[in-house]
PDB file of C-alpha atoms in Angstrom:
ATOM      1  CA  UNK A1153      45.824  55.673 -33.101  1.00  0.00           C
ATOM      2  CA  UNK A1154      45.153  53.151 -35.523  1.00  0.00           C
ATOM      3  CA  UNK A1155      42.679  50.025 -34.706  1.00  0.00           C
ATOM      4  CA  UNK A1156      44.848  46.809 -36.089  1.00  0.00           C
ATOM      5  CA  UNK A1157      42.963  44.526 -38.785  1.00  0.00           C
ATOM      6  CA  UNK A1158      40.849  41.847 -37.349  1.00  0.00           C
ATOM      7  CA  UNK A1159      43.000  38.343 -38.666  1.00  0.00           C
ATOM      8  CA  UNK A1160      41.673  36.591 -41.364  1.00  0.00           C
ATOM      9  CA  UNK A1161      39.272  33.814 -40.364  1.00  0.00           C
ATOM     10  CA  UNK A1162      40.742  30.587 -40.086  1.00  0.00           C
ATOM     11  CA  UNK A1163      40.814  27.861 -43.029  1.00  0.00           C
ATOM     12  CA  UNK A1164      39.237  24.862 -42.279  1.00  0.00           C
ATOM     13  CA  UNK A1165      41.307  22.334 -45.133  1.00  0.00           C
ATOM     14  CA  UNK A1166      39.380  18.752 -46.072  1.00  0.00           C
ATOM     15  CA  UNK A1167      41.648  15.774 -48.151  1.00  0.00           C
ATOM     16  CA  UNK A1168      39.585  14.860 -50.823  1.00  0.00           C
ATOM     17  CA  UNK A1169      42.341  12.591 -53.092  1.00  0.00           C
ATOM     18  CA  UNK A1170      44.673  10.028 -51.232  1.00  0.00           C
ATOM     19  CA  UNK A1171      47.573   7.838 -53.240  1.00  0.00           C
ATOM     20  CA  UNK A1172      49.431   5.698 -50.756  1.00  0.00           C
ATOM     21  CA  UNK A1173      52.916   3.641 -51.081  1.00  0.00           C
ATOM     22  CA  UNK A1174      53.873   0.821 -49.508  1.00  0.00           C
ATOM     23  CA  UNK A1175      57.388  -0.577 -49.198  1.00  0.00           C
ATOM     24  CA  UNK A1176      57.781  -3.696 -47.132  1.00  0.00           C
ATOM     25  CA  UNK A1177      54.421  -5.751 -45.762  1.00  0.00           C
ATOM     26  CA  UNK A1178      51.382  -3.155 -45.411  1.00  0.00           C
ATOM     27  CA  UNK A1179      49.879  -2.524 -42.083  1.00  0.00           C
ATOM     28  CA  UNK A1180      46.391  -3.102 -42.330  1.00  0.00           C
ATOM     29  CA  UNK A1181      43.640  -0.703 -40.822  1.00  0.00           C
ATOM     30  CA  UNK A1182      46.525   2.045 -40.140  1.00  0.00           C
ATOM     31  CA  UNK A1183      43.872   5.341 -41.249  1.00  0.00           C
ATOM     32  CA  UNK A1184      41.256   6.383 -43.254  1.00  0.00           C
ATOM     33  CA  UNK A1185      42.480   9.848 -44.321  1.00  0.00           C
ATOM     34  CA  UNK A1186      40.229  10.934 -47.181  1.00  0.00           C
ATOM     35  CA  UNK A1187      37.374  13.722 -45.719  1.00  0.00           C
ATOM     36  CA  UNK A1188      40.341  13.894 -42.238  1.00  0.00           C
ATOM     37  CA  UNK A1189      40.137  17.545 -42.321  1.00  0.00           C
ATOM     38  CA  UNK A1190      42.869  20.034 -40.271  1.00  0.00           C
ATOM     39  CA  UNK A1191      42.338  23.743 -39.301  1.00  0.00           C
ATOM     40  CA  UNK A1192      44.517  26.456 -40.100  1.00  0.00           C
ATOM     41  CA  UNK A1193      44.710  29.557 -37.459  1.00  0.00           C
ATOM     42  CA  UNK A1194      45.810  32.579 -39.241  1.00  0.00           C
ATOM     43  CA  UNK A1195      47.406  35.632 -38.012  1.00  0.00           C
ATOM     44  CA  UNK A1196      50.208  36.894 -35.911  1.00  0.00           C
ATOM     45  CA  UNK A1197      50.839  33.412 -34.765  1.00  0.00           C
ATOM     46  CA  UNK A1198      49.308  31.079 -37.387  1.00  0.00           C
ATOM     47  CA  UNK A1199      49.209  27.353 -35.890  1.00  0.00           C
ATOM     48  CA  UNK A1200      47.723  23.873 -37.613  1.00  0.00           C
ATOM     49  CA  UNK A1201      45.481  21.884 -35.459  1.00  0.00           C
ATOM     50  CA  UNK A1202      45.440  19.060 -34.723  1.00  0.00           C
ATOM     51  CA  UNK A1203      49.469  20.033 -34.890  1.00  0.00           C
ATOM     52  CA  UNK A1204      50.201  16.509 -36.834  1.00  0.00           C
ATOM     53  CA  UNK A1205      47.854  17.527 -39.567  1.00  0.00           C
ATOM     54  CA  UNK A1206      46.778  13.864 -39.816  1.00  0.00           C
ATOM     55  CA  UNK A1207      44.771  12.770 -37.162  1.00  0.00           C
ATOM     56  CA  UNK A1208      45.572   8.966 -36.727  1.00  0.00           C
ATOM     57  CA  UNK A1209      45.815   6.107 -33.699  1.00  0.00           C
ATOM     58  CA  UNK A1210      49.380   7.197 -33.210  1.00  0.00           C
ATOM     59  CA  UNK A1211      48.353  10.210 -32.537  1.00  0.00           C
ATOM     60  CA  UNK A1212      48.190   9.952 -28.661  1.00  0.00           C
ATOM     61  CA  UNK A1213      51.593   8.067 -29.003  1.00  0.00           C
ATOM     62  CA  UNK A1214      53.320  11.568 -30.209  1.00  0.00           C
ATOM     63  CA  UNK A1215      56.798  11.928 -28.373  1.00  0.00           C
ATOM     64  CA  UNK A1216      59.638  14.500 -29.955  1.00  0.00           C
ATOM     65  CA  UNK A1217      57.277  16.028 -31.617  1.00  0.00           C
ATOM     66  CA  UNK A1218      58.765  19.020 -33.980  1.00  0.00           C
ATOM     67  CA  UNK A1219      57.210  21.125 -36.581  1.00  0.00           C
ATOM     68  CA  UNK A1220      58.547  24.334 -38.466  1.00  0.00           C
ATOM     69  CA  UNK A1221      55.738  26.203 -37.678  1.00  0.00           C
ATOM     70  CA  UNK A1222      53.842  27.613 -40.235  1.00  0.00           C
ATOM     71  CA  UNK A1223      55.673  30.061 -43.059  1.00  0.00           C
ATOM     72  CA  UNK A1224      53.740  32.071 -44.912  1.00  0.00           C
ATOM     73  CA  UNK A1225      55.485  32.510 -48.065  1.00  0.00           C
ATOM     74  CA  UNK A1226      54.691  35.414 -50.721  1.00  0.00           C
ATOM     75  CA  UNK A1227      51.211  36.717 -50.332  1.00  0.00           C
ATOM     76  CA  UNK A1228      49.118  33.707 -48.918  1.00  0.00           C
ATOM     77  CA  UNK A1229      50.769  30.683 -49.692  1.00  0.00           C
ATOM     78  CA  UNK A1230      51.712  28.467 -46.637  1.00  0.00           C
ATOM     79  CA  UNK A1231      54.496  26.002 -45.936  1.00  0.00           C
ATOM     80  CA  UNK A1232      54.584  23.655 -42.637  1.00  0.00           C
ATOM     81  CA  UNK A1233      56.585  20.641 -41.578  1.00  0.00           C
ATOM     82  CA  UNK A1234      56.637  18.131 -38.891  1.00  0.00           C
ATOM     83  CA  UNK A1235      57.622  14.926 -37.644  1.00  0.00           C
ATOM     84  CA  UNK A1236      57.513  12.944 -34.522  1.00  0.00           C
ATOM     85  CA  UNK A1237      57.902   9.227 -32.805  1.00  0.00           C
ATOM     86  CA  UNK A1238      55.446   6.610 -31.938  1.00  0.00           C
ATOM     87  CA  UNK A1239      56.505   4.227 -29.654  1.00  0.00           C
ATOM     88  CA  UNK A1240      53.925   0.995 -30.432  1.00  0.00           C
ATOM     89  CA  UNK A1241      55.638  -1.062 -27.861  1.00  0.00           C
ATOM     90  CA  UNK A1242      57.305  -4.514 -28.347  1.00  0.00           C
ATOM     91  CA  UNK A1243      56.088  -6.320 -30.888  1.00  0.00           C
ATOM     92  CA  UNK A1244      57.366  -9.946 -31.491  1.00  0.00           C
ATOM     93  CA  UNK A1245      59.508 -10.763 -34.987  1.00  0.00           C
ATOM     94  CA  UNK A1246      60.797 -13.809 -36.260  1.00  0.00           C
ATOM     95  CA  UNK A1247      64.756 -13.361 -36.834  1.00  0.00           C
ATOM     96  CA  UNK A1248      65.299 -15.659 -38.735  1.00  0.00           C
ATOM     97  CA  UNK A1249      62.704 -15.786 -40.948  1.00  0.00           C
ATOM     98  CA  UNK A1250      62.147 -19.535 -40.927  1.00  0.00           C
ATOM     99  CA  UNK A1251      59.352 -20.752 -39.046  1.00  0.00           C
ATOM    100  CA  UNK A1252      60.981 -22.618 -36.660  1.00  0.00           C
ATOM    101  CA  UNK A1253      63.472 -20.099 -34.833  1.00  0.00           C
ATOM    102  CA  UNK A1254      62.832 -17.780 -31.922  1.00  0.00           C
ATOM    103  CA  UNK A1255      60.442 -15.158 -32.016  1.00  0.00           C
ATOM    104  CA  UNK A1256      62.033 -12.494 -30.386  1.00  0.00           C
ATOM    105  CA  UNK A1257      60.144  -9.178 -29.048  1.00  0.00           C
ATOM    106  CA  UNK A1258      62.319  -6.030 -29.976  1.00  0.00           C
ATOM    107  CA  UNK A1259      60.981  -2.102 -29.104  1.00  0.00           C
ATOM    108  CA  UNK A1260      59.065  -1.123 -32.289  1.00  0.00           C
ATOM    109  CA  UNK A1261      58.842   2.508 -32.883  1.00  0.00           C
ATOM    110  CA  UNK A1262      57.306   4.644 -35.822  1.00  0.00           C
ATOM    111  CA  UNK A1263      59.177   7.020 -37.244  1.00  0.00           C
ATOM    112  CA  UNK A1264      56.566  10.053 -39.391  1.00  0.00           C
ATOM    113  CA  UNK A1265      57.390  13.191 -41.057  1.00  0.00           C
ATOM    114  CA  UNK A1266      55.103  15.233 -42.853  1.00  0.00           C
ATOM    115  CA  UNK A1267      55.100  18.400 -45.867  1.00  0.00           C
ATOM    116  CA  UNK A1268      51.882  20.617 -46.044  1.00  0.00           C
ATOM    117  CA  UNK A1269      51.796  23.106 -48.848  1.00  0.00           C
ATOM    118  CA  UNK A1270      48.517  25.461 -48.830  1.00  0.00           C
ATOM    119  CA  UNK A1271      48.672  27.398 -52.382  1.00  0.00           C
ATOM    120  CA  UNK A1272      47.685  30.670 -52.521  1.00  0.00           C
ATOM    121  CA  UNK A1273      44.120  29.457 -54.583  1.00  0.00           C
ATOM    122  CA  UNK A1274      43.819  27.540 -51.040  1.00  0.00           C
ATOM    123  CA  UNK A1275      44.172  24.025 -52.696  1.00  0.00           C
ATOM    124  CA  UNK A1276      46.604  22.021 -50.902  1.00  0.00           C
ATOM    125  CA  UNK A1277      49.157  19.214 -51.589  1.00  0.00           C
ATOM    126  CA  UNK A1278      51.120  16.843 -48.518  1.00  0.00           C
ATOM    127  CA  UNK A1279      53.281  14.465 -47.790  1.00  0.00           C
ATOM    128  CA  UNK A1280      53.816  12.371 -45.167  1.00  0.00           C
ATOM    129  CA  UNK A1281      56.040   9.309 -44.286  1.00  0.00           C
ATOM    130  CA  UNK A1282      55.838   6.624 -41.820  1.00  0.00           C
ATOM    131  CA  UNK A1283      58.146   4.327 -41.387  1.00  0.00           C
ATOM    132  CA  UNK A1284      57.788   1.373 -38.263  1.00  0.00           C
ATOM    133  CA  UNK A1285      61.466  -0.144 -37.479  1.00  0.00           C
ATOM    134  CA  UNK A1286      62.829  -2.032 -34.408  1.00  0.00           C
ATOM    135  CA  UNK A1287      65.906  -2.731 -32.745  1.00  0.00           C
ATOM    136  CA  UNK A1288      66.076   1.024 -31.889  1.00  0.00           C
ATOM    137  CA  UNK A1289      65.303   2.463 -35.771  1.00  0.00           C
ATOM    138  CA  UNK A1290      67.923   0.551 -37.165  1.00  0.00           C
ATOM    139  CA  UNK A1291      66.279  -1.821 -39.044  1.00  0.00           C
ATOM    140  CA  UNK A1292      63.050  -0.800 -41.238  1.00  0.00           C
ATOM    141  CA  UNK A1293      60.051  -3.329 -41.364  1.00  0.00           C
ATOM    142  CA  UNK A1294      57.534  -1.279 -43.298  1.00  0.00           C
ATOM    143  CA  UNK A1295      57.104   2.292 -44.660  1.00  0.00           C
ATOM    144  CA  UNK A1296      54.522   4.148 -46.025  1.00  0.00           C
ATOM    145  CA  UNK A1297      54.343   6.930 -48.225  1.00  0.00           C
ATOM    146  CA  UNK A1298      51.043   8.890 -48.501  1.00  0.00           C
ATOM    147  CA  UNK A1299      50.329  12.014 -50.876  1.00  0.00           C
ATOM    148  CA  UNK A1300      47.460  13.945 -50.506  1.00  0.00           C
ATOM    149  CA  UNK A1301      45.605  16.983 -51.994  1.00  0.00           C
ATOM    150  CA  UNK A1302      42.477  18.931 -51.229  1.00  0.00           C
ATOM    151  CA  UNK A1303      41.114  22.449 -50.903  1.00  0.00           C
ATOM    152  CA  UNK A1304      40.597  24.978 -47.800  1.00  0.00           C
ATOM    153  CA  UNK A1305      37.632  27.069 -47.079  1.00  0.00           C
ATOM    154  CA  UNK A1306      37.504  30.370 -44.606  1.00  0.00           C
ATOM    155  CA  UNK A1307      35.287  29.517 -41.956  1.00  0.00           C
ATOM    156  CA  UNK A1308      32.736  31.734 -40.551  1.00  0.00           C
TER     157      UNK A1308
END
């Protein structure tokens, strides 16, 4: 009887290039992601961790969480996708945009989904979107786009 392989080592992957995109008023202070770094389990049942890929103050706020899992795709190139919910609570907004009506304080969730691409030279490219609305996700107040790249390395 054959012994199976050992799995490969896991990669540990560290964002060395950010470009972010704002639409609607910025949110300062919302992450730091260049050096963030993510592991990738490889194997039988290959898994991300931390499972959002970007670690992040909404992170403990995660509800529906949902990812693809991740594909491996011809040879060693790797494809994963996720999303999720962060409720931030109510946070007040002016309706009317003047000054002088009612601030009103609506349920203000954030919407985020995510694309991780590992290449098969172990560079990496993703994508992620957040997007904060209120009045149940109707109405968007601010999104962000972020793009990032960097390269994976076995670990030992």
């Amino acid at each position: 009887m054959l012994a199976s392989a050992p799995p490969p080592p896991p990669l540990v992957c560290t964002i060395q290039t950010v470009e972010a995109r704002w639409s609607g008023h910025p949110i300062a202070g919302i992450r730091q992601l260049k050096q963030q770094q993510f592991r990738v389990e490889r194997g039988e049942n290959p898994a991300i961790e931390p499972r959002t890929v970007i670690d992040s103050r909404l992170t403990p706020l995660v509800e529906r969480f949902s990812s693809s899992g991740v594909e491996q795709i011809a040879g060693s190139r790797m494809t994963y996708h996720w999303s999720y919910e962060a409720p931030l609570g109510a946070l007040t907004f002016n309706d009317s945009g003047a000054s002088s009506g009612p601030a009103q304080e609506k349920e203000s969730p954030v919407a985020v989904s995510g694309d991780l691409v590992i290449d098969d030279q172990k560079g990496f490219e993703l994508s992620q979107q957040s997007r904060l609305t209120q009045s149940a996700g109707t109405k968007t107040l601010s999104s962000l786009l972020e793009t990032a790249h960097g390269s994976c390395r076995e670990q030992r």
